[in-house]
Amino acid sequence: MASEDITKLAESLAKTKVGGGQLSFKGQSLKLNTAEDAEEVIKQIEEFDGLEALCLEGNTVGVEAAKVIAKALEKKSELKRCHWSDMFTGRVRSEIPPALISLGDALITAGAQLVELDLSDNAFGPDGVRGFEALLKSPACYTLQELKLNNCGMGIGGGKILAAALKGCHRKSSAQGKPLALKIFVAGRNRLENDGATALAEAFGIIGTLEEVHMPQNGINHPGITALAQTFAINPLLKVINLNDNTFTEKGAVAMAETLKALRQIEVINFGDCLVRSKGAVAIADAVKEGLHKLKELNLSFCEIKRDAALTVAEAIEDKAGLEKLDLNGNCLGEEGCEQLQEILEGFNMGAVLGSLSDDEGEEEEEDEEEEEEDEDEEEEEDEEEQQQLKERGQEEKESLTPKKRIDSQDSTTVPSPPVDVATFLAFPSPEKLLRLGPKCSVLIAQQTDTADVEKVVTTLLRISSVFKDEAPVKTAVHETTDALMRKAFTSATFNSDAFVTSLLVHMGLLKSEEKVKAVPSLYGILMTLNHMVQQDYFPKSLAPVLSAFVTKPNRALDSCSFARHMLLQTLHQL
């Protein structure tokens, strides 16, 4: 290390905070790549008697530096709190697991008994969870009370690994007579989705001691929300539930409301931007009215709640003397509804608890209400269709083993798959149907799409992209079909490119429209397809800044497809 680097490091370390058993290097932007880089950090760790908390937040630690820091930690048996968030800035993801393994092994060797482990804001993905899996299962974590893994990109796979590790820890610690008693769990912005949330719900049910759960922005829909609700009911000490920016719908909201009736310690409910809608809000209001006497904060903002349901929520908090904040902003009350809401609360001498209503969407028309009911019916129908498809698939597998599938028992010829045409594919798109259209699928779809109709082009593109898979045959078919369709459209004199991109953004849920348009359920396919499309010679480069501006904006649906979003933005910036 050059002498000027050593001087700079020494100056940074002079800012190191020591006190209350904590050694903190927070926010010093130390670049610790090699063992030599870490010498001063190691010296301070080794010389710190009674080290109970180590903060490495806001620095960047490489594999070699982690090994030597770990060596110093092997003698720190009193260490209880590891504040290790944002400590791998600029690192390649593959560097993080071995670094975590080294540090975790050191804590196990030291015989530490952790109370808090914070690894938030480290983008380690599912593989990174493997890096501290052994630590979580070890005696060092039998005493763990707070686990913080916010914004780590764990995904479904990482969520499942984490859940299994927590269950393993509880099982082993119980065998020692001191079962894991986790109190605080934080895992927002991790793309856990239904499967990851359901796996963690199972672990939470086994643990049973949770007091706070923070899982915002995870792309969880009502099946995952229902699983969490069921397990929260057997965690009677729960005080805080933060599931902001997931998608409850009525089903998830009703399930969560039933759980709230069973909980007595709840202080904070954050279901903001969770699409609980009016029926869900009424169910939650009933739960609030029946109990929850310790409630301090209720957030149901941006949930598509209409006036009458919002007023029901307000009436439910009449006897909640400890309530400090009620957030109903961004719903559909209208000017009159907002006034009525304030009047009700002022009648209880609780006007001060109501948050701002500046983003109220205005009272919806009857037609909008009917459309919402239709949306809910469609969601139920989709669920039923999924279940039916699963049953049919299972039945087909069974039938494939019986003689009924044979045309002739002597030659064992199977029944051929029914032919697929363009209309069938576009009505019920699937990768298999696209491939079964044959090598001319791209030509056929382009020929049968009226490119003078912008909406028709957008709808067809979204149907094609919805079947995207990162598998050669499907990926190639999607790309070729997209190219044929969009080349025909963009080279047509009557095609309006600006209207196309506007309509596409509306259907992707990135741009609001005066007309109610149901956004596509997942943006992964269209983002990956756009990543290919924008690189082609037929794509107007003038549209790139528009796409980039909207894809860059914060958005829940985009957050759940961070890889595809990153790929597209990277390509757009290179154009």
Coordinates of C-alpha atoms in Angstrom, one line a residue:
M1 CA 0.0 0.0 0.0
A2 CA 1.4 3.4 -1.0
S3 CA 2.3 5.8 1.9
E4 CA -0.4 8.3 0.8
D5 CA -3.0 5.5 1.0
I6 CA -1.9 4.6 4.5
T7 CA -2.1 8.3 5.5
K8 CA -5.6 8.5 4.1
L9 CA -6.7 5.4 5.9
A10 CA -5.2 6.6 9.1
E11 CA -7.2 9.8 8.8
S12 CA -10.4 7.8 8.2
L13 CA -9.8 5.6 11.1
A14 CA -9.3 8.7 13.3
K15 CA -13.0 9.2 12.9
T16 CA -13.7 5.7 14.3
K17 CA -16.3 5.9 17.0
V18 CA -15.8 3.9 20.2
G19 CA -18.2 3.6 23.1
G20 CA -20.6 1.4 24.9
G21 CA -18.8 -1.7 23.8
Q22 CA -19.2 -0.6 20.1
L23 CA -16.5 -0.1 17.5
S24 CA -17.8 1.7 14.5
F25 CA -16.3 2.4 11.1
K26 CA -19.6 3.6 9.7
G27 CA -19.6 5.6 6.6
Q28 CA -15.8 5.9 6.2
S29 CA -15.8 4.6 2.6
L30 CA -12.8 2.3 3.4
K31 CA -11.7 0.2 0.5
L32 CA -10.5 -3.0 2.1
N33 CA -9.3 -5.3 -0.6
T34 CA -6.2 -7.0 0.7
A35 CA -4.9 -8.1 4.1
E36 CA -2.6 -5.0 4.1
D37 CA -5.5 -2.7 3.5
A38 CA -7.2 -4.1 6.6
E39 CA -4.2 -3.8 9.0
E40 CA -5.4 -0.7 10.9
V41 CA -9.0 -2.0 11.2
I42 CA -7.7 -5.3 12.5
K43 CA -5.5 -3.5 15.0
Q44 CA -8.4 -1.6 16.5
I45 CA -10.5 -4.8 16.7
E46 CA -7.7 -6.7 18.5
E47 CA -7.1 -3.8 20.9
F48 CA -10.8 -3.4 21.8
D49 CA -11.5 -5.1 25.0
G50 CA -15.1 -6.2 25.6
L51 CA -16.2 -5.7 22.0
E52 CA -19.9 -6.1 21.9
A53 CA -20.9 -4.4 18.6
L54 CA -19.0 -4.0 15.4
C55 CA -20.2 -1.6 12.7
L56 CA -18.7 -1.9 9.2
E57 CA -21.6 -0.1 7.4
G58 CA -20.7 2.1 4.5
N59 CA -17.4 0.5 3.6
T60 CA -16.4 -2.2 1.0
V61 CA -14.7 -5.4 2.2
G62 CA -13.1 -7.9 -0.2
V63 CA -12.5 -11.6 0.2
E64 CA -8.9 -11.3 1.4
A65 CA -9.7 -8.5 3.8
A66 CA -12.6 -10.4 5.2
K67 CA -10.4 -13.3 6.0
V68 CA -8.0 -11.3 8.1
I69 CA -10.8 -9.4 9.8
A70 CA -12.4 -12.7 10.6
K71 CA -9.1 -13.9 12.2
A72 CA -9.2 -11.0 14.5
L73 CA -12.9 -11.7 15.4
E74 CA -12.1 -15.3 16.4
K75 CA -11.1 -14.0 19.9
K76 CA -14.1 -11.8 20.4
S77 CA -16.5 -14.0 22.3
E78 CA -18.4 -11.1 23.7
L79 CA -19.6 -9.8 20.3
K80 CA -23.4 -9.5 20.2
R81 CA -24.3 -7.1 17.5
C82 CA -23.0 -7.1 13.9
H83 CA -24.0 -4.0 12.0
W84 CA -22.8 -5.1 8.6
S85 CA -25.1 -3.4 6.2
D86 CA -23.8 -1.8 3.0
M87 CA -20.3 -3.3 3.4
F88 CA -19.8 -4.7 -0.1
T89 CA -20.2 -1.6 -2.2
G90 CA -18.9 -2.1 -5.8
R91 CA -18.1 -5.8 -5.2
V92 CA -18.8 -8.5 -7.7
R93 CA -21.6 -10.6 -6.4
S94 CA -19.4 -13.7 -6.4
E95 CA -17.1 -12.1 -3.8
I96 CA -19.7 -11.7 -1.2
P97 CA -20.5 -15.3 -0.2
P98 CA -16.9 -16.3 0.6
A99 CA -16.4 -13.1 2.6
L100 CA -19.6 -13.8 4.6
I101 CA -18.5 -17.4 5.2
S102 CA -15.2 -16.2 6.6
L103 CA -16.8 -13.8 9.0
G104 CA -19.5 -16.2 10.0
D105 CA -17.0 -19.0 10.7
A106 CA -15.1 -16.6 12.9
L107 CA -18.1 -15.8 15.1
I108 CA -18.8 -19.5 15.4
T109 CA -15.2 -20.2 16.4
A110 CA -15.3 -17.3 18.9
G111 CA -18.3 -18.8 20.6
A112 CA -20.2 -15.5 20.2
Q113 CA -23.8 -15.3 21.1
L114 CA -25.4 -12.8 18.7
V115 CA -28.4 -10.6 19.5
E116 CA -28.5 -8.7 16.2
L117 CA -27.3 -9.4 12.7
D118 CA -27.8 -6.7 10.1
L119 CA -26.8 -7.4 6.5
S120 CA -29.1 -5.0 4.8
D121 CA -28.3 -3.2 1.6
N122 CA -25.9 -5.8 0.4
A123 CA -27.0 -7.0 -3.0
F124 CA -25.9 -10.6 -2.6
G125 CA -28.8 -12.4 -4.1
P126 CA -29.8 -16.0 -3.3
D127 CA -26.1 -17.1 -3.3
G128 CA -25.3 -14.6 -0.6
V129 CA -27.8 -16.3 1.7
R130 CA -25.7 -19.4 1.4
G131 CA -22.8 -17.3 2.7
F132 CA -24.4 -16.9 6.2
E133 CA -26.6 -20.0 6.2
A134 CA -24.1 -22.0 8.4
L135 CA -23.9 -19.0 10.8
L136 CA -27.7 -18.9 11.2
K137 CA -27.8 -22.6 12.0
S138 CA -25.0 -22.4 14.5
P139 CA -25.0 -21.8 18.3
A140 CA -23.8 -18.2 17.6
C141 CA -27.4 -17.4 16.5
Y142 CA -29.4 -19.4 19.1
T143 CA -29.7 -16.1 20.9
L144 CA -30.5 -14.0 17.9
Q145 CA -33.3 -11.4 18.5
E146 CA -33.0 -9.1 15.4
L147 CA -32.4 -10.2 11.9
K148 CA -32.2 -7.4 9.3
L149 CA -31.9 -8.3 5.6
N150 CA -33.5 -5.3 3.8
N151 CA -32.8 -4.8 0.1
C152 CA -30.6 -7.8 -0.5
G153 CA -32.1 -9.2 -3.7
M154 CA -32.6 -12.6 -2.1
G155 CA -35.5 -13.6 -4.4
I156 CA -37.6 -16.7 -4.0
G157 CA -34.6 -19.0 -3.8
G158 CA -32.9 -16.9 -1.1
G159 CA -36.1 -16.7 0.9
K160 CA -36.5 -20.5 0.9
I161 CA -32.8 -21.0 2.0
L162 CA -33.3 -18.4 4.8
A163 CA -36.5 -20.1 5.9
A164 CA -34.8 -23.5 6.1
A165 CA -31.9 -22.0 8.1
L166 CA -34.2 -20.3 10.6
K167 CA -36.1 -23.6 11.1
G168 CA -32.8 -25.4 11.5
C169 CA -31.7 -22.9 14.1
H170 CA -34.9 -23.2 16.0
R171 CA -34.7 -27.0 16.0
K172 CA -31.1 -27.2 17.2
S173 CA -31.5 -24.4 19.8
S174 CA -34.6 -26.1 21.1
A175 CA -32.7 -29.3 21.5
Q176 CA -30.3 -27.3 23.8
G177 CA -33.2 -26.1 25.9
K178 CA -33.0 -22.5 24.7
P179 CA -35.2 -22.2 21.5
L180 CA -34.5 -19.3 19.1
A181 CA -36.7 -16.4 20.2
L182 CA -36.4 -14.0 17.2
K183 CA -38.2 -10.7 17.9
I184 CA -37.5 -8.5 14.8
F185 CA -37.4 -9.6 11.2
V186 CA -36.7 -7.2 8.4
A187 CA -36.6 -8.2 4.7
G188 CA -38.1 -5.5 2.5
R189 CA -37.3 -5.1 -1.2
N190 CA -36.2 -8.7 -1.7
R191 CA -38.5 -10.0 -4.5
L192 CA -39.6 -12.8 -2.2
E193 CA -43.0 -13.1 -4.0
N194 CA -45.5 -15.7 -2.9
D195 CA -43.2 -18.8 -2.6
G196 CA -40.5 -17.0 -0.6
A197 CA -43.1 -15.4 1.7
T198 CA -44.9 -18.7 2.2
A199 CA -41.6 -20.5 3.1
L200 CA -40.8 -17.8 5.6
A201 CA -44.3 -17.9 7.0
E202 CA -43.7 -21.6 7.9
A203 CA -40.5 -20.6 9.8
F204 CA -42.3 -17.8 11.6
G205 CA -45.0 -20.2 12.7
I206 CA -42.4 -22.5 14.3
I207 CA -40.6 -19.6 16.0
G208 CA -43.7 -17.9 17.4
T209 CA -41.9 -15.0 19.3
L210 CA -41.9 -12.3 16.6
E211 CA -42.7 -8.7 17.7
E212 CA -42.0 -6.9 14.5
V213 CA -42.2 -8.0 10.8
H214 CA -41.1 -5.7 8.0
M215 CA -41.5 -7.1 4.5
P216 CA -42.5 -4.2 2.2
Q217 CA -42.0 -4.3 -1.6
N218 CA -41.7 -8.0 -2.1
G219 CA -44.2 -8.7 -4.9
I220 CA -46.4 -10.8 -2.5
N221 CA -49.9 -11.5 -3.7
H222 CA -52.9 -12.8 -1.7
P223 CA -51.7 -16.5 -1.4
G224 CA -48.4 -15.3 0.2
I225 CA -50.3 -12.7 2.3
T226 CA -52.7 -15.3 3.5
A227 CA -49.9 -17.6 4.5
L228 CA -48.3 -14.8 6.5
A229 CA -51.6 -13.9 8.1
Q230 CA -52.1 -17.5 9.3
T231 CA -48.6 -17.6 10.9
F232 CA -48.9 -14.1 12.4
A233 CA -51.9 -15.4 14.4
I234 CA -49.5 -17.8 16.3
N235 CA -47.1 -15.0 17.1
P236 CA -49.1 -13.3 19.9
L237 CA -46.4 -10.8 20.8
L238 CA -46.6 -9.0 17.4
K239 CA -46.5 -5.2 17.7
V240 CA -45.6 -4.1 14.2
I241 CA -46.7 -5.5 10.8
N242 CA -45.2 -3.6 7.8
L243 CA -46.3 -5.2 4.5
N244 CA -46.4 -1.9 2.5
D245 CA -46.4 -2.1 -1.2
N246 CA -47.5 -5.7 -1.7
T247 CA -50.8 -6.8 -3.3
F248 CA -53.4 -8.0 -0.8
T249 CA -56.6 -7.6 -2.8
E250 CA -59.8 -8.5 -0.9
K251 CA -58.8 -12.1 -0.2
G252 CA -55.5 -11.2 1.5
A253 CA -57.0 -8.3 3.4
V254 CA -59.8 -10.4 4.8
A255 CA -57.3 -13.1 5.9
M256 CA -55.2 -10.5 7.6
A257 CA -58.2 -8.9 9.2
E258 CA -59.1 -12.3 10.8
T259 CA -55.6 -12.5 12.2
L260 CA -55.7 -9.0 13.6
K261 CA -58.7 -10.0 15.7
A262 CA -56.5 -12.6 17.5
L263 CA -53.6 -10.2 18.2
R264 CA -53.6 -8.0 21.3
Q265 CA -50.3 -6.2 21.2
I266 CA -50.5 -4.6 17.8
E267 CA -49.2 -1.0 17.7
V268 CA -48.4 -0.4 14.0
I269 CA -50.2 -1.6 10.9
N270 CA -48.7 -0.5 7.6
F271 CA -50.7 -1.9 4.7
G272 CA -50.2 1.2 2.5
D273 CA -50.2 0.7 -1.2
C274 CA -51.4 -2.9 -0.8
L275 CA -54.6 -2.7 -2.8
V276 CA -56.8 -3.8 0.0
R277 CA -59.8 -2.1 -1.7
S278 CA -63.1 -1.2 0.0
K279 CA -64.1 -4.7 1.1
G280 CA -60.7 -5.4 2.6
A281 CA -60.7 -2.0 4.4
V282 CA -64.1 -2.8 5.9
A283 CA -62.8 -6.1 7.1
I284 CA -59.8 -4.5 8.7
A285 CA -62.0 -1.8 10.2
D286 CA -64.0 -4.5 11.9
A287 CA -60.9 -6.0 13.4
V288 CA -59.8 -2.6 14.7
K289 CA -63.1 -1.9 16.2
E290 CA -63.3 -5.3 18.0
G291 CA -59.9 -4.9 19.7
L292 CA -56.3 -3.5 19.0
H293 CA -56.5 -1.1 22.0
K294 CA -52.8 -0.5 21.8
L295 CA -52.9 0.7 18.1
K296 CA -50.7 3.8 17.5
E297 CA -50.6 3.8 13.7
L298 CA -52.8 2.6 10.9
N299 CA -51.7 3.1 7.3
L300 CA -54.2 2.2 4.5
S301 CA -53.0 4.8 2.0
F302 CA -53.1 4.2 -1.8
C303 CA -55.3 1.1 -1.5
E304 CA -58.2 2.0 -3.8
I305 CA -60.6 2.5 -0.9
K306 CA -63.8 4.4 -1.6
R307 CA -65.6 6.9 0.6
D308 CA -68.0 4.7 2.6
A309 CA -65.3 2.2 3.4
A310 CA -62.9 4.9 4.5
L311 CA -65.6 6.4 6.8
T312 CA -66.1 2.9 8.3
V313 CA -62.4 2.8 9.1
A314 CA -62.6 6.3 10.7
E315 CA -65.6 5.2 12.9
A316 CA -63.7 2.1 14.0
I317 CA -60.9 4.1 15.7
E318 CA -63.3 6.0 18.0
D319 CA -62.0 4.4 21.3
K320 CA -58.4 4.0 20.2
A321 CA -57.0 6.6 22.7
G322 CA -53.4 5.8 21.9
L323 CA -53.7 6.3 18.1
E324 CA -51.2 8.8 16.8
K325 CA -51.6 8.5 13.0
L326 CA -54.3 7.4 10.5
D327 CA -53.1 7.5 6.9
L328 CA -55.9 7.2 4.2
N329 CA -54.2 9.4 1.6
G330 CA -54.3 8.4 -2.1
N331 CA -57.7 6.7 -1.9
C332 CA -61.0 7.5 -3.7
L333 CA -62.9 9.6 -1.2
G334 CA -63.6 12.7 -3.2
E335 CA -63.8 16.3 -1.8
E336 CA -67.0 15.6 0.1
G337 CA -65.7 12.3 1.4
C338 CA -62.5 14.0 2.7
E339 CA -64.6 16.5 4.6
Q340 CA -66.8 13.8 6.1
L341 CA -63.8 11.9 7.2
Q342 CA -62.4 14.9 9.0
E343 CA -65.8 15.7 10.6
I344 CA -66.0 12.2 12.0
L345 CA -62.6 12.3 13.5
E346 CA -63.1 15.8 14.9
G347 CA -66.2 14.5 16.5
F348 CA -64.0 12.0 18.4
N349 CA -61.5 14.8 19.2
M350 CA -59.1 12.9 17.0
G351 CA -58.8 15.3 14.1
A352 CA -55.0 15.6 14.7
V353 CA -54.3 12.0 13.9
L354 CA -55.4 12.2 10.3
G355 CA -52.6 12.5 7.8
S356 CA -52.6 14.5 4.6
L357 CA -55.3 13.8 2.0
S358 CA -53.5 15.8 -0.7
D359 CA -53.2 12.8 -3.1
D360 CA -56.8 11.7 -2.9
E361 CA -57.8 10.2 -6.3
G362 CA -61.4 11.7 -6.2
E363 CA -64.6 9.8 -5.9
E364 CA -65.0 7.1 -8.5
E365 CA -68.0 6.9 -10.9
E366 CA -70.4 4.0 -10.7
E367 CA -68.9 2.6 -13.9
D368 CA -65.5 2.5 -12.2
E369 CA -67.0 0.6 -9.3
E370 CA -68.5 -2.0 -11.7
E371 CA -65.1 -2.3 -13.4
E372 CA -63.4 -2.9 -10.0
E373 CA -65.9 -5.7 -9.2
E374 CA -65.2 -7.2 -12.6
D375 CA -61.5 -7.1 -11.9
E376 CA -62.1 -8.9 -8.6
D377 CA -64.2 -11.5 -10.4
E378 CA -61.5 -11.9 -13.0
E379 CA -58.9 -12.5 -10.3
E380 CA -61.1 -15.2 -8.8
E381 CA -61.7 -16.7 -12.2
E382 CA -57.9 -16.7 -12.9
D383 CA -57.3 -18.5 -9.6
E384 CA -59.9 -21.1 -10.4
E385 CA -58.4 -21.5 -13.9
E386 CA -54.9 -22.0 -12.5
Q387 CA -56.3 -24.7 -10.1
Q388 CA -58.2 -26.3 -12.9
Q389 CA -55.1 -26.3 -15.2
L390 CA -53.1 -28.0 -12.4
K391 CA -55.8 -30.6 -12.0
E392 CA -56.0 -31.2 -15.8
R393 CA -52.2 -31.4 -16.0
G394 CA -52.2 -34.0 -13.3
Q395 CA -55.0 -35.9 -15.0
E396 CA -53.1 -35.8 -18.3
E397 CA -50.1 -37.3 -16.7
K398 CA -52.2 -40.1 -15.2
E399 CA -53.9 -40.7 -18.6
S400 CA -50.5 -40.8 -20.3
L401 CA -49.9 -44.0 -18.4
T402 CA -53.1 -45.7 -19.5
P403 CA -54.2 -47.4 -22.7
K404 CA -56.8 -44.6 -23.3
K405 CA -53.9 -42.6 -24.7
R406 CA -53.2 -45.2 -27.3
I407 CA -54.8 -45.2 -30.7
D408 CA -53.6 -48.7 -31.4
S409 CA -52.3 -50.9 -28.6
Q410 CA -50.1 -52.8 -31.1
D411 CA -48.1 -49.9 -32.4
S412 CA -48.5 -47.6 -29.3
T413 CA -49.0 -44.5 -31.4
T414 CA -50.0 -41.5 -29.1
V415 CA -52.7 -39.1 -29.9
P416 CA -51.1 -36.1 -31.7
S417 CA -51.4 -32.7 -30.1
P418 CA -54.2 -30.6 -31.5
P419 CA -53.1 -28.0 -34.1
V420 CA -52.6 -24.4 -32.9
D421 CA -53.4 -21.3 -34.9
V422 CA -52.5 -17.6 -34.3
A423 CA -55.9 -16.8 -32.7
T424 CA -55.5 -19.6 -30.2
F425 CA -52.0 -18.5 -29.2
L426 CA -53.0 -14.9 -28.8
A427 CA -56.1 -15.8 -26.8
F428 CA -54.2 -18.2 -24.4
P429 CA -50.5 -17.6 -25.0
S430 CA -47.9 -20.1 -23.8
P431 CA -44.3 -21.0 -24.9
E432 CA -45.5 -24.4 -26.1
K433 CA -48.2 -22.9 -28.3
L434 CA -45.8 -20.4 -29.8
L435 CA -43.4 -23.2 -30.7
R436 CA -46.2 -25.4 -32.1
L437 CA -47.1 -22.6 -34.6
G438 CA -43.9 -23.7 -36.4
P439 CA -41.0 -21.9 -38.1
K440 CA -43.4 -19.5 -39.8
C441 CA -45.0 -18.3 -36.6
S442 CA -43.4 -14.8 -36.9
V443 CA -44.7 -14.3 -40.4
L444 CA -48.2 -15.6 -39.5
I445 CA -48.6 -13.3 -36.5
A446 CA -47.3 -10.3 -38.3
Q447 CA -49.6 -11.0 -41.3
Q448 CA -52.7 -11.3 -39.1
T449 CA -52.0 -8.1 -37.0
D450 CA -53.4 -4.8 -38.3
T451 CA -50.5 -2.5 -37.7
A452 CA -52.6 0.5 -38.4
D453 CA -54.3 -0.2 -35.1
V454 CA -51.8 0.8 -32.3
E455 CA -53.7 -0.9 -29.6
K456 CA -53.8 -4.1 -31.5
V457 CA -50.0 -4.0 -32.0
V458 CA -49.4 -3.3 -28.3
T459 CA -51.7 -6.1 -27.2
T460 CA -50.1 -8.6 -29.6
L461 CA -46.6 -7.6 -28.5
L462 CA -47.5 -8.1 -24.9
R463 CA -49.0 -11.5 -25.6
I464 CA -45.8 -12.6 -27.4
S465 CA -43.5 -11.2 -24.7
S466 CA -45.5 -12.8 -21.9
V467 CA -44.2 -16.3 -22.9
F468 CA -40.5 -15.2 -22.9
K469 CA -38.2 -17.7 -21.3
D470 CA -34.4 -17.7 -21.2
E471 CA -34.3 -21.0 -23.1
A472 CA -32.9 -21.0 -26.6
P473 CA -36.0 -22.2 -28.6
V474 CA -38.6 -20.0 -26.8
K475 CA -36.3 -17.0 -26.6
T476 CA -35.5 -17.2 -30.4
A477 CA -39.2 -17.6 -31.3
V478 CA -40.2 -14.6 -29.2
H479 CA -37.4 -12.4 -30.7
E480 CA -38.2 -13.5 -34.3
T481 CA -41.9 -12.9 -33.8
T482 CA -41.3 -9.5 -32.2
D483 CA -39.0 -8.5 -35.0
A484 CA -41.5 -9.4 -37.7
L485 CA -44.4 -7.6 -36.0
M486 CA -42.5 -4.5 -35.0
R487 CA -40.6 -4.1 -38.2
K488 CA -43.9 -4.2 -40.1
A489 CA -45.4 -1.6 -37.7
F490 CA -42.5 0.9 -37.5
T491 CA -41.9 0.8 -41.3
S492 CA -45.6 1.5 -42.0
A493 CA -46.4 5.1 -43.0
T494 CA -49.6 5.0 -41.0
F495 CA -48.1 3.8 -37.7
N496 CA -47.9 6.3 -34.9
S497 CA -44.8 5.5 -32.9
D498 CA -45.5 8.0 -30.1
A499 CA -49.0 6.6 -29.6
F500 CA -47.5 3.1 -29.5
V501 CA -45.0 3.9 -26.7
T502 CA -47.6 5.8 -24.8
S503 CA -50.1 2.9 -25.0
L504 CA -47.3 0.4 -24.1
L505 CA -46.4 2.3 -21.0
V506 CA -50.0 2.4 -19.9
H507 CA -50.4 -1.3 -20.3
M508 CA -47.2 -1.9 -18.4
G509 CA -48.7 0.2 -15.5
L510 CA -46.0 2.9 -15.8
L511 CA -48.2 5.6 -17.1
K512 CA -51.7 6.5 -15.9
S513 CA -54.6 6.7 -18.4
E514 CA -58.0 8.4 -18.3
E515 CA -59.4 5.1 -19.3
K516 CA -59.1 2.2 -16.9
V517 CA -56.5 -0.2 -18.3
K518 CA -55.5 -3.4 -16.5
A519 CA -51.7 -3.6 -16.4
V520 CA -49.9 -6.8 -17.3
P521 CA -49.3 -9.1 -14.3
S522 CA -45.6 -9.3 -14.8
L523 CA -43.1 -7.0 -16.6
Y524 CA -40.3 -9.5 -16.9
G525 CA -41.2 -10.7 -20.4
I526 CA -41.9 -7.3 -21.9
L527 CA -38.7 -5.8 -20.4
M528 CA -36.5 -8.7 -21.8
T529 CA -38.3 -8.4 -25.1
L530 CA -37.8 -4.6 -25.2
N531 CA -34.1 -5.1 -24.4
H532 CA -33.8 -7.0 -27.7
M533 CA -36.2 -4.8 -29.6
V534 CA -34.5 -1.5 -28.9
Q535 CA -31.2 -2.8 -30.4
Q536 CA -32.8 -3.5 -33.8
D537 CA -32.4 -1.2 -36.8
Y538 CA -36.2 -0.8 -37.1
F539 CA -36.6 0.7 -33.6
P540 CA -36.8 4.5 -33.6
K541 CA -33.9 5.7 -31.4
S542 CA -36.0 8.8 -30.6
L543 CA -38.2 6.6 -28.3
A544 CA -35.2 5.5 -26.2
P545 CA -35.2 8.5 -23.8
V546 CA -38.9 8.1 -23.2
L547 CA -38.6 4.4 -22.3
S548 CA -35.6 5.2 -20.1
A549 CA -37.4 7.9 -18.2
F550 CA -40.3 5.7 -17.3
V551 CA -38.3 2.5 -16.6
T552 CA -36.0 4.5 -14.3
K553 CA -38.9 5.8 -12.1
P554 CA -39.6 4.0 -8.8
N555 CA -42.3 1.3 -9.4
R556 CA -43.3 -1.8 -7.5
A557 CA -43.7 -3.9 -10.6
L558 CA -40.3 -2.8 -11.9
D559 CA -38.7 -3.5 -8.5
S560 CA -39.8 -7.2 -8.7
C561 CA -38.0 -7.5 -12.1
S562 CA -34.8 -5.7 -11.2
F563 CA -32.5 -7.9 -13.4
A564 CA -34.6 -7.3 -16.5
R565 CA -35.0 -3.6 -15.7
H566 CA -31.2 -3.3 -15.2
M567 CA -30.5 -5.0 -18.6
L568 CA -32.9 -2.7 -20.5
L569 CA -31.6 0.5 -18.8
Q570 CA -28.0 -0.5 -19.6
T571 CA -28.9 -1.1 -23.2
L572 CA -30.9 2.1 -23.5
H573 CA -27.9 4.1 -22.1
Q574 CA -25.6 2.6 -24.7
L575 CA -27.8 3.6 -27.6

